[in-house]
Tab-separated table of C-alpha atoms in Angstrom:
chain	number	residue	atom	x	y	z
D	1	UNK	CA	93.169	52.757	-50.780
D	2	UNK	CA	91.163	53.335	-53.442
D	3	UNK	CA	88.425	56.071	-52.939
D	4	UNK	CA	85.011	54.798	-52.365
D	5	UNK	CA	82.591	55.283	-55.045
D	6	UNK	CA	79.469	56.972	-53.681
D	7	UNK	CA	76.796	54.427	-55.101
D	8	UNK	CA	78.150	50.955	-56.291
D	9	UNK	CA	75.931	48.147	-58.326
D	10	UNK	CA	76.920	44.998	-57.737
D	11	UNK	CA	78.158	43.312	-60.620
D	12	UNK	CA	79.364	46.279	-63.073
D	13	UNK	CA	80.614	45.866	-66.518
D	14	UNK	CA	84.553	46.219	-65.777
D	15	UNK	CA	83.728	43.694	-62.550
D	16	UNK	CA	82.181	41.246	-65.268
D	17	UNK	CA	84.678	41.572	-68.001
D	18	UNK	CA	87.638	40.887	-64.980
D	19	UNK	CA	85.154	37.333	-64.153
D	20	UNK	CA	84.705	36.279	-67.881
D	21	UNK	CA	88.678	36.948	-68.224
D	22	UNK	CA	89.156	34.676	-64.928
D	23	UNK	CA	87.061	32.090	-66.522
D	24	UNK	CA	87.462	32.037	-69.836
D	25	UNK	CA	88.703	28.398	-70.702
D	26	UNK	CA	85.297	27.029	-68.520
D	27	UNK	CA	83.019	26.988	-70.917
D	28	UNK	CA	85.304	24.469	-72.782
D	29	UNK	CA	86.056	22.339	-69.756
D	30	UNK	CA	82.619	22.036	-68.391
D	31	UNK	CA	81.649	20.795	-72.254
D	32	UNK	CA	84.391	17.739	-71.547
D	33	UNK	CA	82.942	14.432	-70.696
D	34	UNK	CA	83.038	13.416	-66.929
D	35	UNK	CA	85.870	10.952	-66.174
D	36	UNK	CA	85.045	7.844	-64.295
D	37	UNK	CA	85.692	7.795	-60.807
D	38	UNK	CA	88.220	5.592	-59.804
D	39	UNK	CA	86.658	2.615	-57.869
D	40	UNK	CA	89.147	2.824	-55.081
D	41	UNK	CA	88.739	6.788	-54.203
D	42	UNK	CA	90.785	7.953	-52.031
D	43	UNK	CA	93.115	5.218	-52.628
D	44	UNK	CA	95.845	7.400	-50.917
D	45	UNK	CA	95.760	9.807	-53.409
D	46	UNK	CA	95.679	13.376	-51.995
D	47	UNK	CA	92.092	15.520	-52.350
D	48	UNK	CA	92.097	19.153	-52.527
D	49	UNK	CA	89.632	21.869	-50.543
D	50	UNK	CA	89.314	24.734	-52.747
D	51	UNK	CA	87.659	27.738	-51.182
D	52	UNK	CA	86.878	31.201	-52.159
D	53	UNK	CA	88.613	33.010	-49.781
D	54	UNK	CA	92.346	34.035	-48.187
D	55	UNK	CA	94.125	33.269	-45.573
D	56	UNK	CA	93.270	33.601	-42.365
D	57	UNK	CA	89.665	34.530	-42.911
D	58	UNK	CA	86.376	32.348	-40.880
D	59	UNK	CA	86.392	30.054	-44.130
D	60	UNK	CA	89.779	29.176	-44.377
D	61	UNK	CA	90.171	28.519	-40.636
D	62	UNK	CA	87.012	26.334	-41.041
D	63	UNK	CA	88.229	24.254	-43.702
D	64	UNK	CA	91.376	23.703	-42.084
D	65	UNK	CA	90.230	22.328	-38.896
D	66	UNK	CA	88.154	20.033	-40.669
D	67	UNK	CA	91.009	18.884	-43.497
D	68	UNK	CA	92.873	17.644	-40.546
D	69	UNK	CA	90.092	15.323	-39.342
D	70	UNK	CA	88.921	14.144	-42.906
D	71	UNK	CA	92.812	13.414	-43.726
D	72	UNK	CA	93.315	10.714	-40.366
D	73	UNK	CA	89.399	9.973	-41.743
D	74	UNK	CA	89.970	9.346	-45.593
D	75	UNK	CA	93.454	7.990	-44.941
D	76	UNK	CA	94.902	10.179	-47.717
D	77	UNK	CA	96.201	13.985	-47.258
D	78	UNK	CA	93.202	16.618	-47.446
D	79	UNK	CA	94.954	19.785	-48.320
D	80	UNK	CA	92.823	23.834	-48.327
D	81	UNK	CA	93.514	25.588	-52.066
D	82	UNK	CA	92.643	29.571	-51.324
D	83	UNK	CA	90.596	30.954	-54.276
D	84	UNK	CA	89.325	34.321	-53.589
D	85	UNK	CA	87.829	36.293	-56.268
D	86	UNK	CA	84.582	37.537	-57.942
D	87	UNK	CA	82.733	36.983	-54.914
D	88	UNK	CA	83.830	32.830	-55.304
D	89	UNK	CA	82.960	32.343	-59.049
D	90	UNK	CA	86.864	31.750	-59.179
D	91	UNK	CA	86.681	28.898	-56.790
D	92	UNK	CA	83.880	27.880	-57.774
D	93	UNK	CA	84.681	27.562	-61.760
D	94	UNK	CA	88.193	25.803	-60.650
D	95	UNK	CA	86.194	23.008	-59.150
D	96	UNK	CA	83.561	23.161	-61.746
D	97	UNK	CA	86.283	22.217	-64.697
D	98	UNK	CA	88.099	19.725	-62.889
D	99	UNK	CA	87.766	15.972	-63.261
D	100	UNK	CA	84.626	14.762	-61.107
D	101	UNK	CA	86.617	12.027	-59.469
D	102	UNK	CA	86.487	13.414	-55.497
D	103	UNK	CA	89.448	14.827	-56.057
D	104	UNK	CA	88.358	18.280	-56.083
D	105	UNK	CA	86.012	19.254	-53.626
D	106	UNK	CA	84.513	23.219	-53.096
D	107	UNK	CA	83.889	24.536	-49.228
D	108	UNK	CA	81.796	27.498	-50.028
D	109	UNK	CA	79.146	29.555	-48.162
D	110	UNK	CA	75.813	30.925	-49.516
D	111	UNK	CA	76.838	34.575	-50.765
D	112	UNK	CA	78.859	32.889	-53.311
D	113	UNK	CA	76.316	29.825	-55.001
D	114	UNK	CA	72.812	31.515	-53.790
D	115	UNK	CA	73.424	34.990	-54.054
D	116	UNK	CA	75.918	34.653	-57.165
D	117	UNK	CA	73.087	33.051	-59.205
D	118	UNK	CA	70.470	35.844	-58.882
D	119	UNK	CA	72.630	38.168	-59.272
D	120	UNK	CA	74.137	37.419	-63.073
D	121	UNK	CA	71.590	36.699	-66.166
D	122	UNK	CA	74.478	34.880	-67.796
D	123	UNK	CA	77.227	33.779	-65.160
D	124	UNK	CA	80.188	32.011	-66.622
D	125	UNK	CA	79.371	29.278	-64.276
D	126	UNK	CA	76.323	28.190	-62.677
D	127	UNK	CA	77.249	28.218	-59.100
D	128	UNK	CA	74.585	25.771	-58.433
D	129	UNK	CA	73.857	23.750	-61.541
D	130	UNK	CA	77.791	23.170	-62.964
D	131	UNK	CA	78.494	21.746	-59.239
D	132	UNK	CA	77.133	19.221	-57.006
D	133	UNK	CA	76.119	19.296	-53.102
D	134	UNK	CA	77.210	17.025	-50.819
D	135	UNK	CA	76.787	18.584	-47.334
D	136	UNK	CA	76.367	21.454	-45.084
D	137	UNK	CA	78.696	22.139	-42.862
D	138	UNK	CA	78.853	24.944	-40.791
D	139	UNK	CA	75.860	27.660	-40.763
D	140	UNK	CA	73.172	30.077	-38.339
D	141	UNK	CA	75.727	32.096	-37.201
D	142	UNK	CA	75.851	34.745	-39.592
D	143	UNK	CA	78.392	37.626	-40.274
D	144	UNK	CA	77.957	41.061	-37.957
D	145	UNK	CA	78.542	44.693	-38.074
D	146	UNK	CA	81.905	45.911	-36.218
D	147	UNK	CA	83.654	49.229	-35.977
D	148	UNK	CA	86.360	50.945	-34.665
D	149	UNK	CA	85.801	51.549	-31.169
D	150	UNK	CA	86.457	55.860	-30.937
D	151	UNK	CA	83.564	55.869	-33.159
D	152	UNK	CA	80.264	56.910	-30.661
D	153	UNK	CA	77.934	54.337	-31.003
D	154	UNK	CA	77.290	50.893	-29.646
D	155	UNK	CA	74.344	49.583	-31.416
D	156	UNK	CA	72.980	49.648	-35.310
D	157	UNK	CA	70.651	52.003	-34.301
D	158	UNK	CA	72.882	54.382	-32.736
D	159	UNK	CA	74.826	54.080	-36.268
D	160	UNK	CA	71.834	55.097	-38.343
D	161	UNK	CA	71.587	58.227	-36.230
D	162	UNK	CA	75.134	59.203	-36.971
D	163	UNK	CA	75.185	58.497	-40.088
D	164	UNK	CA	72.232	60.913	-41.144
D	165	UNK	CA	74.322	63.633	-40.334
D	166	UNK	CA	78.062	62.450	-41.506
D	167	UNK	CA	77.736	61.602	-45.194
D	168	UNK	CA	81.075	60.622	-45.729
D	169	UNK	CA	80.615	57.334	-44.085
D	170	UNK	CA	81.687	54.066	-45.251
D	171	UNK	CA	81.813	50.563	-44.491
D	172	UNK	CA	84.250	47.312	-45.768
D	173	UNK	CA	82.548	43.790	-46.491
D	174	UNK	CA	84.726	40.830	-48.819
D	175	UNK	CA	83.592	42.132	-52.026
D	176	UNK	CA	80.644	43.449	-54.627
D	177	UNK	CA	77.851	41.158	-53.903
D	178	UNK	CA	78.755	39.215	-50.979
D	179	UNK	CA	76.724	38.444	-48.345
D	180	UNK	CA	78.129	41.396	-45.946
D	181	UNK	CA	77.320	44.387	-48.665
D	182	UNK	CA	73.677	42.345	-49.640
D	183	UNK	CA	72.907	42.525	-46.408
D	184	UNK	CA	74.147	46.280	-45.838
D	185	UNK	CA	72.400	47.296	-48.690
D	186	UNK	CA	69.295	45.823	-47.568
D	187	UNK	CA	69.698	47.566	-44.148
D	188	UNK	CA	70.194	51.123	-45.524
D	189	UNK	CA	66.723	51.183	-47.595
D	190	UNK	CA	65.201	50.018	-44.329
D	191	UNK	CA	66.564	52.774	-42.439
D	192	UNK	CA	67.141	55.024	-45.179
D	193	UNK	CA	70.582	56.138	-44.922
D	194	UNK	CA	73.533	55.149	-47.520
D	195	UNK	CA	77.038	54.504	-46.316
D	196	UNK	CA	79.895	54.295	-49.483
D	197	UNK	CA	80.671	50.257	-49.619
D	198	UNK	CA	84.620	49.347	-49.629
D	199	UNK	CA	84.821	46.168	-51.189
D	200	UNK	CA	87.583	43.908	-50.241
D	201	UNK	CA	89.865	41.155	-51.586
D	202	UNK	CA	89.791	39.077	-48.566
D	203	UNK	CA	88.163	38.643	-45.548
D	204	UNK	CA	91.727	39.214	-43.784
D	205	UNK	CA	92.287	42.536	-44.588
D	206	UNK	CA	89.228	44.002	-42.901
D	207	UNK	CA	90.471	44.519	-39.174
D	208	UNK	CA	93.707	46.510	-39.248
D	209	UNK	CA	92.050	48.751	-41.593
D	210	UNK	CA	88.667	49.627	-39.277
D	211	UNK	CA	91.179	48.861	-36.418
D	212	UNK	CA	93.477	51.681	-37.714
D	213	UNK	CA	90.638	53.870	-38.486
D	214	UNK	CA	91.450	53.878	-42.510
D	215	UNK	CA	87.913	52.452	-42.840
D	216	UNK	CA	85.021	53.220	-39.764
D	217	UNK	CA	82.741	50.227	-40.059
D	218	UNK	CA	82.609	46.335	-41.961
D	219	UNK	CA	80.090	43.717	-42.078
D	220	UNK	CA	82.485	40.622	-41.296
D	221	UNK	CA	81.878	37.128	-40.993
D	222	UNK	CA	81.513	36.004	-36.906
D	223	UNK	CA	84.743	34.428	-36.435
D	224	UNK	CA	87.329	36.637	-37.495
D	225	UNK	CA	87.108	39.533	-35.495
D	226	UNK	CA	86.815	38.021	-32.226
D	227	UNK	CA	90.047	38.353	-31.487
D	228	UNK	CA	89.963	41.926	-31.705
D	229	UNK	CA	86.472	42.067	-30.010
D	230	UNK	CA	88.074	39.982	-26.835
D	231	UNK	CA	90.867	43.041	-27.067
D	232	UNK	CA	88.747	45.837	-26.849
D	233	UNK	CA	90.151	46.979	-30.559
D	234	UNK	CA	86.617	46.225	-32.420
D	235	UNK	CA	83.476	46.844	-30.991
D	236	UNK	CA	80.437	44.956	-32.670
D	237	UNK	CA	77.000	46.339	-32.858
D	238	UNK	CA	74.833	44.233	-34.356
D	239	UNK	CA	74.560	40.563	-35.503
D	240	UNK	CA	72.927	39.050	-39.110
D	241	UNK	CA	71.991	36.001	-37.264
D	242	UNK	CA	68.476	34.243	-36.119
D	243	UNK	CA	70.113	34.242	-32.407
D	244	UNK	CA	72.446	36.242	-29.986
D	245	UNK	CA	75.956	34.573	-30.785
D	246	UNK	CA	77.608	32.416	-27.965
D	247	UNK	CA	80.777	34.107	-27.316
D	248	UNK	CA	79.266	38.159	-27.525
D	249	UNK	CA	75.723	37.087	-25.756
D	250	UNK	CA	75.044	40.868	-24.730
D	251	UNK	CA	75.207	41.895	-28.685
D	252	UNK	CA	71.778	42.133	-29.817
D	253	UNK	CA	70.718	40.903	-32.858
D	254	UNK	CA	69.889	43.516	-35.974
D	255	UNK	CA	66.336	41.761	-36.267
D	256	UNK	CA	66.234	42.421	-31.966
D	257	UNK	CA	66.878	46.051	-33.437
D	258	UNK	CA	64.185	45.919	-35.778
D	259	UNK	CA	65.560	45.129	-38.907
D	260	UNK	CA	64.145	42.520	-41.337
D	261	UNK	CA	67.596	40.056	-41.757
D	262	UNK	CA	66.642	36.841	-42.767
D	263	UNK	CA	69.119	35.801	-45.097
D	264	UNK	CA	71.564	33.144	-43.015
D	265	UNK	CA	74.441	32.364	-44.261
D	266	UNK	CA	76.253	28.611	-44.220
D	267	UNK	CA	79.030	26.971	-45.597
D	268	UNK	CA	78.805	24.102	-47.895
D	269	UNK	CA	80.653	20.972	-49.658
D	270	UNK	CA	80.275	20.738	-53.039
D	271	UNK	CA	82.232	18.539	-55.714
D	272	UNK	CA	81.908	18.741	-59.666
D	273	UNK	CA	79.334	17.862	-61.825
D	274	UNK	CA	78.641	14.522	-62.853
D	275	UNK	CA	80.324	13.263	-59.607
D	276	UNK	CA	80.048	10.147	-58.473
D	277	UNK	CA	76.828	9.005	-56.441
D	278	UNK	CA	78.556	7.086	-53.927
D	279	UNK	CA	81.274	9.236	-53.134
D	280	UNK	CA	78.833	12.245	-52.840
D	281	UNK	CA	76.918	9.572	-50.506
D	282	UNK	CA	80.360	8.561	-48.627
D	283	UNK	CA	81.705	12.146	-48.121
D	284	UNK	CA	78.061	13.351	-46.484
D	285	UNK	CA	78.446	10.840	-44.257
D	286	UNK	CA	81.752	11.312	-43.590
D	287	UNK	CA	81.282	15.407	-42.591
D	288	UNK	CA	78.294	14.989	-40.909
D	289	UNK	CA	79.711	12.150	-38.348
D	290	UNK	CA	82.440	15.309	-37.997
D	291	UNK	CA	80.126	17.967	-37.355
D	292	UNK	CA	78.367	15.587	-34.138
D	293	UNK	CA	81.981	15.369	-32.652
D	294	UNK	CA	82.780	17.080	-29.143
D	295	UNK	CA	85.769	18.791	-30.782
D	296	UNK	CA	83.752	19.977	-33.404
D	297	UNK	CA	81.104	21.420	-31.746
D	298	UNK	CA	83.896	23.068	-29.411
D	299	UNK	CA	85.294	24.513	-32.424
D	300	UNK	CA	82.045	25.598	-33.732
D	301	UNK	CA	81.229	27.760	-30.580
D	302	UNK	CA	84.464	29.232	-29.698
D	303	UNK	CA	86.406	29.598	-33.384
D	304	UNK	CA	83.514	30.248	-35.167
D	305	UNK	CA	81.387	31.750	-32.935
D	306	UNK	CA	78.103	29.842	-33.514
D	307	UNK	CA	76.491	26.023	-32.705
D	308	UNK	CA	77.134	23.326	-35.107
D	309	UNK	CA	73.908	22.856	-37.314
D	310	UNK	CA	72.175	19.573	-37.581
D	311	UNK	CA	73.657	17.312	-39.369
D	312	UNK	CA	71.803	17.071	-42.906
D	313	UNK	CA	71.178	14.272	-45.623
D	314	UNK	CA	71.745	15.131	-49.104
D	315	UNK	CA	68.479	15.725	-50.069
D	316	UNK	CA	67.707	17.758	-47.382
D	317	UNK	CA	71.045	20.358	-48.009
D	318	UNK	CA	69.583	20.607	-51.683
D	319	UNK	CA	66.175	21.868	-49.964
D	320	UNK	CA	68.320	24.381	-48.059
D	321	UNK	CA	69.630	25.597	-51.495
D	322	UNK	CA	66.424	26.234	-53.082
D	323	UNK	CA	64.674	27.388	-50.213
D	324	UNK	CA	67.655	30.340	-49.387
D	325	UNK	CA	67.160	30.948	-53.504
D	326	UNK	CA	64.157	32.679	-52.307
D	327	UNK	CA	65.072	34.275	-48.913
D	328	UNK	CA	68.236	35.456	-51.081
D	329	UNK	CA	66.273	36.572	-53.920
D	330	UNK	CA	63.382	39.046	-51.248
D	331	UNK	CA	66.862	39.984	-49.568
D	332	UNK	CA	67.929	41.254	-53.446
D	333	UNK	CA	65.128	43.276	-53.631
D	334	UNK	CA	65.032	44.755	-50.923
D	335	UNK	CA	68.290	45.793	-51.326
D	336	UNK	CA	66.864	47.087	-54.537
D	337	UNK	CA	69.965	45.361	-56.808
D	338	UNK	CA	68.976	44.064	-60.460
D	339	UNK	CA	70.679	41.167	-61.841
D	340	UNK	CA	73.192	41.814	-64.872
């Protein structure tokens, strides 16, 4: 593994020049004119889920369960397209170029739209202007903090402690500027210790390594560990969400702990620009009659280890977005990060 550097920013200049080369060709295909939707979408023709993650991770399982509902829904084959990079400007610019036709659809999650917008003067797509929302879909339950379970502490605090006297400390999260190392950054200026951030391909990769002990401590998302939490192999401290999770109820929150976290993640449906009114309209009506079904909330608390959210219009998942621009944005500055 690649040694940890002892103070990271979050979008350096070699981490920039790797997006622009990833994304070259978009400013040319978000400058072609929208093609007309074809009046009979789906008309049996397959749609793809693009998201910005691997394998295995809370995302991908997410997206899965629900392309298997929307493909007996739509009556044409939904199929998941894994993305990861650049914190999900790769994802995100693959849907952004392609036809707006409902074809290609984007399930992504706040960390990369919200937190990828204030965090680039100049991004090489607009993660919330070059695509359009069509419905939340999963949210409130937040990533946590796990780590390997020979290391003596059991709650945040506990960690803080330790790690004013140990400063060789480090922690994993999904990558440089996602919502895991945000968050952690934010955490160490409130309790002012620094731990050296790991950043990671894919969500995926996180447990063997704190598992094995390469890596102590991650900030994960709340559905992929639990596995290894229900094993005894992880042991989480501390949760980034508004409420004690359903499946680990005896894990106190880090805001129980008293630390400000009020950033909460979601995931999201989004399509391309320019796309069609009524399929935007048809597909939000379409996930949020899935998100109100008993197998869906069953999911929800036992895969993903949080309650389905309320079902919301349009309108009101745009409001979302421009309301978490500004939790994001105090969560930014607290972490003290400047945009690049």
């Amino acid at each position: 593994m690649t040694k940890p550097e002892s103070r990271l920013t979050l979008i350096t200049s070699s981490h920039r020049r790797s997006v622009l080369a990833a994304l070259g060709a978009l400013g040319t295909a978000l400058a072609t004119p929208a093609a007309r939707a074809q009046s009979a979408w789906p008309a049996g023709k397959p749609i793809r889920l693009v998201i910005p993650s691997g394998p295995g991770g809370g995302a991908d399982i997410f997206s899965r369960f629900m392309a298997e509902w929307l493909s007996k829904e739509l009556g044409t084959n939904v199929v998941v397209d894994n993305k990861p990079g650049a914190t999900g400007l790769v994802a995100t610019a693959e849907v952004a170029r392609a036809a707006p036709d409902g074809y290609t659809l984007l399930v992504s999650f706040t960390a990369a739209t919200v937190a990828n917008k204030l965090l680039m003067l100049k991004p090489p797509v607009d993660p919330l202007y070059d695509i359009t929302p069509i419905a939340r879909i999963g949210g409130g339950g937040g990533n946590m903090i796990v780590v390997n379970p020979d290391l003596p502490v059991k709650n945040f605090k506990e960690l803080v402690e330790l790690a004013k006297t140990r400063k060789d400390m480090s922690y994993a999260s999904w990558g440089i500027g996602s919502g895991g190392h945000l968050v952690m950054e934010g955490l160490e200026n409130q309790a002012g210790v620094k731990f050296n951030h790991v950043p990671y391909k894919t969500v995926s990769q996180i447990p063997p390594d704190v598992i094995s002990g390469v890596i102590p401590i991650a900030t994960i998302d709340s559905a992929t560990p639990m596995p290894f939490i229900r094993s005894g192999r992880l042991r989480p401290i501390g949760t980034l969400s508004l409420e004690r999770l359903p499946q680990i109820p005896d894990v106190p929150t880090l805001n129980e702990q008293g630390y400000k976290v009020d950033a909460i993640p979601w995931y999201g449906m989004f399509g391309p620009k320019g796309l069609p009114r009524d399929i935007v309209e048809r597909l939000n009506v379409t996930v949020n009659r899935w998100m109100t079904l008993p197998e869906t909330v069953e999911f929800m608390n036992q895969k993903q280890n949080q309650s389905a959210p309320k079902p919301l219009s349009i309108p009101e998942f745009e409001r979302v977005i421009q309301s978490d621009l500004v939790s994001w944005k105090r969560l930014i500055d607290l972490a003290g990060v400047k945009p690049e």
